[in-house]
């Protein structure tokens, strides 16, 4: 083995090892939901008694067909005071809002103060260790409360529940319900079972292909903005990433299904929709009927009352010219913003991450998008300190950030995830160096964001008014390119599009004045 620059282990043997990692279920296996037990699906339980649902001691539950059809009322849930905490990404926020919508339909109420709640739900994230630690810490604290107040209920849902469900049930036996990513549409029915005296923790983890929230309208944080999940799961296998194992293979919803949900949202007062998919560019491919993202955008565009459409997350290998053409054609509603994570600027790292593209491809995509529409801005995700990352590799990330001039970025320190292919690679960049690289990349982004924002001063921005700003008496909104902007105006403008002249800028936001 050789030592690369900065004392970081870098060996071609490791590169080879990456290609030979065994035990990763194939996409075909995942697609069929027949993932053979391996360390990669640890926690994605395949109980032997019942393929659908199984408690930790093997007690068996079957889904309630009437409840599944939405035809059963839930007197035990009516009046329950719920406090719901969401960790992680927008996809989790959408799931939380839908589960809240389901519970709302059954008569539950919602409280801001967890101390007032009868039911505390945590929607969890497994992408980085830190997110999991926060949930475990909270569970430790909740143990005392449950002792004092045994009727108080605790539910753990989402990615950690899917990945670590059995472990959570064993380590925190006072939890009432553990519910994985593909069972969320059955949340009220499962809660009902708990209330009816089912043995707890009730663990509901399934490999069923899809989640069907039916006609439920999300109970949203914002009246005017809504998330709308169009694909679940991911067919990519980036070596560091746990998502394919917590959310399963990619499953798309039909265009009709998405359009109907969008119409319900607009009827409910929504003016801007954010479409969600792990790799949104491959939306529809699994339906095998020529469905794709640009057809979906064309189908959503005519909805009266829908003012803005956004979509995340794009993948550099999959982002297509047709999308840029559609964004240009429908630019009155489809906003010029692409969240396309590079993860690294170094080809060597991209290969180790199995991202499926090189730096040059990333730059080509950016160029093609901007050629169609110069207004398009990019947002990036970056991982620093991935296995084997040398100073030279890191410099490539710095230079890619400079070259693209992202509007904003999310920078993460690499965190080894159990069950991912990269778990077998050494986590060999010392924590201090990860921190330093994190700070350097973040500082560079801050500088670029501040420069780009300052260049907007004097210009007129079309702004969707989100509501009163957190501090003070001003309004907050988003420009077409998703920049935050603060300005004075009446709250009655919420959900409207107004014109605002930018008067000042920082790296994070603009200040402005409303104009005609
Ligand atoms: N460690 C650090 N960051 C990660 N991400 C995904 N997996 C990991 C990991 N193991 C980051 C990627 C992704 C974002 C959602 O989280 O940048 O785009
Ligand atoms: Fe994870 Fe890669 Fe899929 Fe994104 S594309 S969710 S990083 S596996």
mmCIF file of N, CA, C and O in Angstrom, residues 4-49:
data_model
loop_
_atom_site.group_PDB
_atom_site.id
_atom_site.type_symbol
_atom_site.label_atom_id
_atom_site.label_comp_id
_atom_site.label_asym_id
_atom_site.label_seq_id
_atom_site.Cartn_x
_atom_site.Cartn_y
_atom_site.Cartn_z
ATOM 1 N N UNK A 4 -0.665 8.357 0.033
ATOM 2 C CA UNK A 4 -0.814 9.494 -0.872
ATOM 3 C C UNK A 4 -0.513 10.794 -0.145
ATOM 4 O O UNK A 4 -0.164 10.798 1.025
ATOM 5 N N UNK A 5 -0.670 11.890 -0.882
ATOM 6 C CA UNK A 5 -0.408 13.212 -0.303
ATOM 7 C C UNK A 5 -1.233 13.389 0.957
ATOM 8 O O UNK A 5 -2.352 12.918 1.047
ATOM 9 N N UNK A 6 -0.647 14.054 1.936
ATOM 10 C CA UNK A 6 -1.381 14.336 3.174
ATOM 11 C C UNK A 6 -1.508 13.115 4.063
ATOM 12 O O UNK A 6 -2.283 13.097 5.004
ATOM 13 N N UNK A 7 -0.727 12.056 3.760
ATOM 14 C CA UNK A 7 -0.757 10.875 4.607
ATOM 15 C C UNK A 7 -2.026 10.063 4.477
ATOM 16 O O UNK A 7 -2.289 9.185 5.280
ATOM 17 N N UNK A 8 -2.806 10.330 3.447
ATOM 18 C CA UNK A 8 -4.072 9.609 3.299
ATOM 19 C C UNK A 8 -3.837 8.345 2.490
ATOM 20 O O UNK A 8 -3.162 8.365 1.466
ATOM 21 N N UNK A 9 -4.364 7.260 3.002
ATOM 22 C CA UNK A 9 -4.176 5.972 2.345
ATOM 23 C C UNK A 9 -4.828 5.976 0.975
ATOM 24 O O UNK A 9 -5.994 6.292 0.833
ATOM 25 N N UNK A 10 -4.052 5.681 -0.057
ATOM 26 C CA UNK A 10 -4.706 5.560 -1.355
ATOM 27 C C UNK A 10 -4.056 4.418 -2.122
ATOM 28 O O UNK A 10 -2.890 4.439 -2.433
ATOM 29 N N UNK A 11 -4.796 3.397 -2.370
ATOM 30 C CA UNK A 11 -4.218 2.248 -3.025
ATOM 31 C C UNK A 11 -5.131 1.766 -4.133
ATOM 32 O O UNK A 11 -6.342 1.766 -3.997
ATOM 33 N N UNK A 12 -4.538 1.377 -5.227
ATOM 34 C CA UNK A 12 -5.370 0.880 -6.319
ATOM 35 C C UNK A 12 -6.053 -0.425 -5.909
ATOM 36 O O UNK A 12 -7.086 -0.791 -6.432
ATOM 37 N N UNK A 13 -5.432 -1.099 -4.904
ATOM 38 C CA UNK A 13 -6.085 -2.322 -4.418
ATOM 39 C C UNK A 13 -7.462 -2.006 -3.860
ATOM 40 O O UNK A 13 -8.409 -2.770 -3.985
ATOM 41 N N UNK A 14 -7.535 -0.842 -3.239
ATOM 42 C CA UNK A 14 -8.828 -0.462 -2.655
ATOM 43 C C UNK A 14 -9.840 -0.175 -3.755
ATOM 44 O O UNK A 14 -11.016 -0.513 -3.661
ATOM 45 N N UNK A 15 -9.334 0.467 -4.808
ATOM 46 C CA UNK A 15 -10.241 0.755 -5.931
ATOM 47 C C UNK A 15 -10.820 -0.560 -6.456
ATOM 48 O O UNK A 15 -12.007 -0.668 -6.741
ATOM 49 N N UNK A 16 -9.921 -1.555 -6.560
ATOM 50 C CA UNK A 16 -10.372 -2.854 -7.070
ATOM 51 C C UNK A 16 -11.365 -3.484 -6.128
ATOM 52 O O UNK A 16 -12.388 -4.029 -6.534
ATOM 53 N N UNK A 17 -11.052 -3.370 -4.822
ATOM 54 C CA UNK A 17 -11.925 -3.990 -3.815
ATOM 55 C C UNK A 17 -13.344 -3.477 -3.974
ATOM 56 O O UNK A 17 -14.323 -4.207 -3.838
ATOM 57 N N UNK A 18 -13.415 -2.191 -4.308
ATOM 58 C CA UNK A 18 -14.721 -1.563 -4.444
ATOM 59 C C UNK A 18 -15.573 -2.252 -5.502
ATOM 60 O O UNK A 18 -16.786 -2.398 -5.375
ATOM 61 N N UNK A 19 -14.881 -2.683 -6.555
ATOM 62 C CA UNK A 19 -15.618 -3.333 -7.637
ATOM 63 C C UNK A 19 -15.979 -4.769 -7.319
ATOM 64 O O UNK A 19 -16.773 -5.381 -8.015
ATOM 65 N N UNK A 20 -15.334 -5.307 -6.256
ATOM 66 C CA UNK A 20 -15.566 -6.719 -5.977
ATOM 67 C C UNK A 20 -16.424 -6.933 -4.738
ATOM 68 O O UNK A 20 -16.562 -8.042 -4.266
ATOM 69 N N UNK A 21 -16.935 -5.834 -4.181
ATOM 70 C CA UNK A 21 -17.696 -5.978 -2.953
ATOM 71 C C UNK A 21 -18.869 -6.913 -3.165
ATOM 72 O O UNK A 21 -19.628 -6.762 -4.120
ATOM 73 N N UNK A 22 -18.956 -7.871 -2.266
ATOM 74 C CA UNK A 22 -20.006 -8.859 -2.427
ATOM 75 C C UNK A 22 -21.185 -8.545 -1.520
ATOM 76 O O UNK A 22 -21.095 -7.752 -0.605
ATOM 77 N N UNK A 23 -22.267 -9.226 -1.773
ATOM 78 C CA UNK A 23 -23.394 -9.149 -0.852
ATOM 79 C C UNK A 23 -24.334 -7.995 -1.152
ATOM 80 O O UNK A 23 -25.309 -7.799 -0.458
ATOM 81 N N UNK A 24 -24.045 -7.205 -2.174
ATOM 82 C CA UNK A 24 -24.959 -6.118 -2.505
ATOM 83 C C UNK A 24 -26.064 -6.693 -3.377
ATOM 84 O O UNK A 24 -25.803 -7.236 -4.439
ATOM 85 N N UNK A 25 -27.316 -6.608 -2.942
ATOM 86 C CA UNK A 25 -28.372 -7.185 -3.760
ATOM 87 C C UNK A 25 -28.456 -6.489 -5.115
ATOM 88 O O UNK A 25 -28.192 -5.298 -5.208
ATOM 89 N N UNK A 26 -28.801 -7.244 -6.149
ATOM 90 C CA UNK A 26 -28.885 -6.651 -7.478
ATOM 91 C C UNK A 26 -30.134 -5.792 -7.573
ATOM 92 O O UNK A 26 -31.071 -5.944 -6.802
ATOM 93 N N UNK A 27 -30.129 -4.898 -8.553
ATOM 94 C CA UNK A 27 -31.303 -4.043 -8.730
ATOM 95 C C UNK A 27 -32.519 -4.886 -9.060
ATOM 96 O O UNK A 27 -33.624 -4.607 -8.617
ATOM 97 N N UNK A 28 -32.305 -5.958 -9.851
ATOM 98 C CA UNK A 28 -33.445 -6.810 -10.205
ATOM 99 C C UNK A 28 -34.038 -7.436 -8.948
ATOM 100 O O UNK A 28 -35.256 -7.462 -8.765
ATOM 101 N N UNK A 29 -33.147 -7.867 -8.041
ATOM 102 C CA UNK A 29 -33.642 -8.457 -6.789
ATOM 103 C C UNK A 29 -34.419 -7.422 -5.994
ATOM 104 O O UNK A 29 -35.501 -7.693 -5.479
ATOM 105 N N UNK A 30 -33.831 -6.240 -5.925
ATOM 106 C CA UNK A 30 -34.508 -5.201 -5.154
ATOM 107 C C UNK A 30 -35.862 -4.886 -5.773
ATOM 108 O O UNK A 30 -36.863 -4.730 -5.084
ATOM 109 N N UNK A 31 -35.877 -4.807 -7.112
ATOM 110 C CA UNK A 31 -37.119 -4.456 -7.798
ATOM 111 C C UNK A 31 -38.202 -5.471 -7.490
ATOM 112 O O UNK A 31 -39.370 -5.144 -7.387
ATOM 113 N N UNK A 32 -37.807 -6.719 -7.329
ATOM 114 C CA UNK A 32 -38.815 -7.743 -7.046
ATOM 115 C C UNK A 32 -39.096 -7.881 -5.558
ATOM 116 O O UNK A 32 -39.911 -8.688 -5.147
ATOM 117 N N UNK A 33 -38.389 -7.086 -4.770
ATOM 118 C CA UNK A 33 -38.606 -7.164 -3.323
ATOM 119 C C UNK A 33 -38.117 -8.474 -2.741
ATOM 120 O O UNK A 33 -38.591 -8.937 -1.724
ATOM 121 N N UNK A 34 -37.177 -9.122 -3.422
ATOM 122 C CA UNK A 34 -36.679 -10.399 -2.897
ATOM 123 C C UNK A 34 -35.209 -10.274 -2.536
ATOM 124 O O UNK A 34 -34.356 -10.952 -3.062
ATOM 125 N N UNK A 35 -34.956 -9.342 -1.664
ATOM 126 C CA UNK A 35 -33.582 -9.099 -1.277
ATOM 127 C C UNK A 35 -33.136 -10.185 -0.314
ATOM 128 O O UNK A 35 -33.699 -10.355 0.751
ATOM 129 N N UNK A 36 -32.155 -10.918 -0.733
ATOM 130 C CA UNK A 36 -31.657 -11.983 0.139
ATOM 131 C C UNK A 36 -31.020 -11.368 1.368
ATOM 132 O O UNK A 36 -30.393 -10.320 1.275
ATOM 133 N N UNK A 37 -31.172 -12.007 2.528
ATOM 134 C CA UNK A 37 -30.573 -11.434 3.727
ATOM 135 C C UNK A 37 -29.065 -11.262 3.535
ATOM 136 O O UNK A 37 -28.392 -12.176 3.091
ATOM 137 N N UNK A 38 -28.589 -10.096 3.791
ATOM 138 C CA UNK A 38 -27.159 -9.836 3.732
ATOM 139 C C UNK A 38 -26.916 -8.688 4.676
ATOM 140 O O UNK A 38 -27.851 -8.093 5.184
ATOM 141 N N UNK A 39 -25.653 -8.342 4.874
ATOM 142 C CA UNK A 39 -25.432 -7.251 5.813
ATOM 143 C C UNK A 39 -25.962 -5.937 5.266
ATOM 144 O O UNK A 39 -26.148 -4.996 5.998
ATOM 145 N N UNK A 40 -26.236 -5.896 3.969
ATOM 146 C CA UNK A 40 -26.704 -4.638 3.390
ATOM 147 C C UNK A 40 -28.159 -4.370 3.672
ATOM 148 O O UNK A 40 -28.601 -3.244 3.622
ATOM 149 N N UNK A 41 -28.923 -5.427 3.904
ATOM 150 C CA UNK A 41 -30.327 -5.162 4.198
ATOM 151 C C UNK A 41 -30.638 -5.482 5.650
ATOM 152 O O UNK A 41 -31.763 -5.703 6.015
ATOM 153 N N UNK A 42 -29.598 -5.519 6.470
ATOM 154 C CA UNK A 42 -29.815 -5.700 7.892
ATOM 155 C C UNK A 42 -30.826 -4.642 8.321
ATOM 156 O O UNK A 42 -30.689 -3.479 8.015
ATOM 157 N N UNK A 43 -31.829 -5.044 8.978
ATOM 158 C CA UNK A 43 -32.838 -4.067 9.387
ATOM 159 C C UNK A 43 -33.972 -3.988 8.395
ATOM 160 O O UNK A 43 -35.058 -3.589 8.739
ATOM 161 N N UNK A 44 -33.747 -4.354 7.141
ATOM 162 C CA UNK A 44 -34.863 -4.435 6.213
ATOM 163 C C UNK A 44 -35.399 -5.839 6.405
ATOM 164 O O UNK A 44 -34.963 -6.793 5.784
ATOM 165 N N UNK A 45 -36.316 -5.935 7.321
ATOM 166 C CA UNK A 45 -36.687 -7.215 7.876
ATOM 167 C C UNK A 45 -37.491 -8.055 6.884
ATOM 168 O O UNK A 45 -38.335 -7.544 6.168
ATOM 169 N N UNK A 46 -37.188 -9.326 6.827
ATOM 170 C CA UNK A 46 -38.019 -10.237 6.042
ATOM 171 C C UNK A 46 -38.532 -11.304 7.003
ATOM 172 O O UNK A 46 -38.008 -12.409 7.059
ATOM 173 N N UNK A 47 -39.533 -10.976 7.838
ATOM 174 C CA UNK A 47 -39.967 -11.911 8.865
ATOM 175 C C UNK A 47 -40.455 -13.215 8.265
ATOM 176 O O UNK A 47 -41.070 -13.188 7.197
ATOM 177 N N UNK A 48 -40.182 -14.333 8.951
ATOM 178 C CA UNK A 48 -40.552 -15.580 8.297
ATOM 179 C C UNK A 48 -42.040 -15.930 8.448
ATOM 180 O O UNK A 48 -42.593 -16.609 7.615
ATOM 181 N N UNK A 49 -42.695 -15.399 9.505
ATOM 182 C CA UNK A 49 -44.089 -15.810 9.687
ATOM 183 C C UNK A 49 -45.032 -15.101 8.725
ATOM 184 O O UNK A 49 -45.979 -15.671 8.241
#
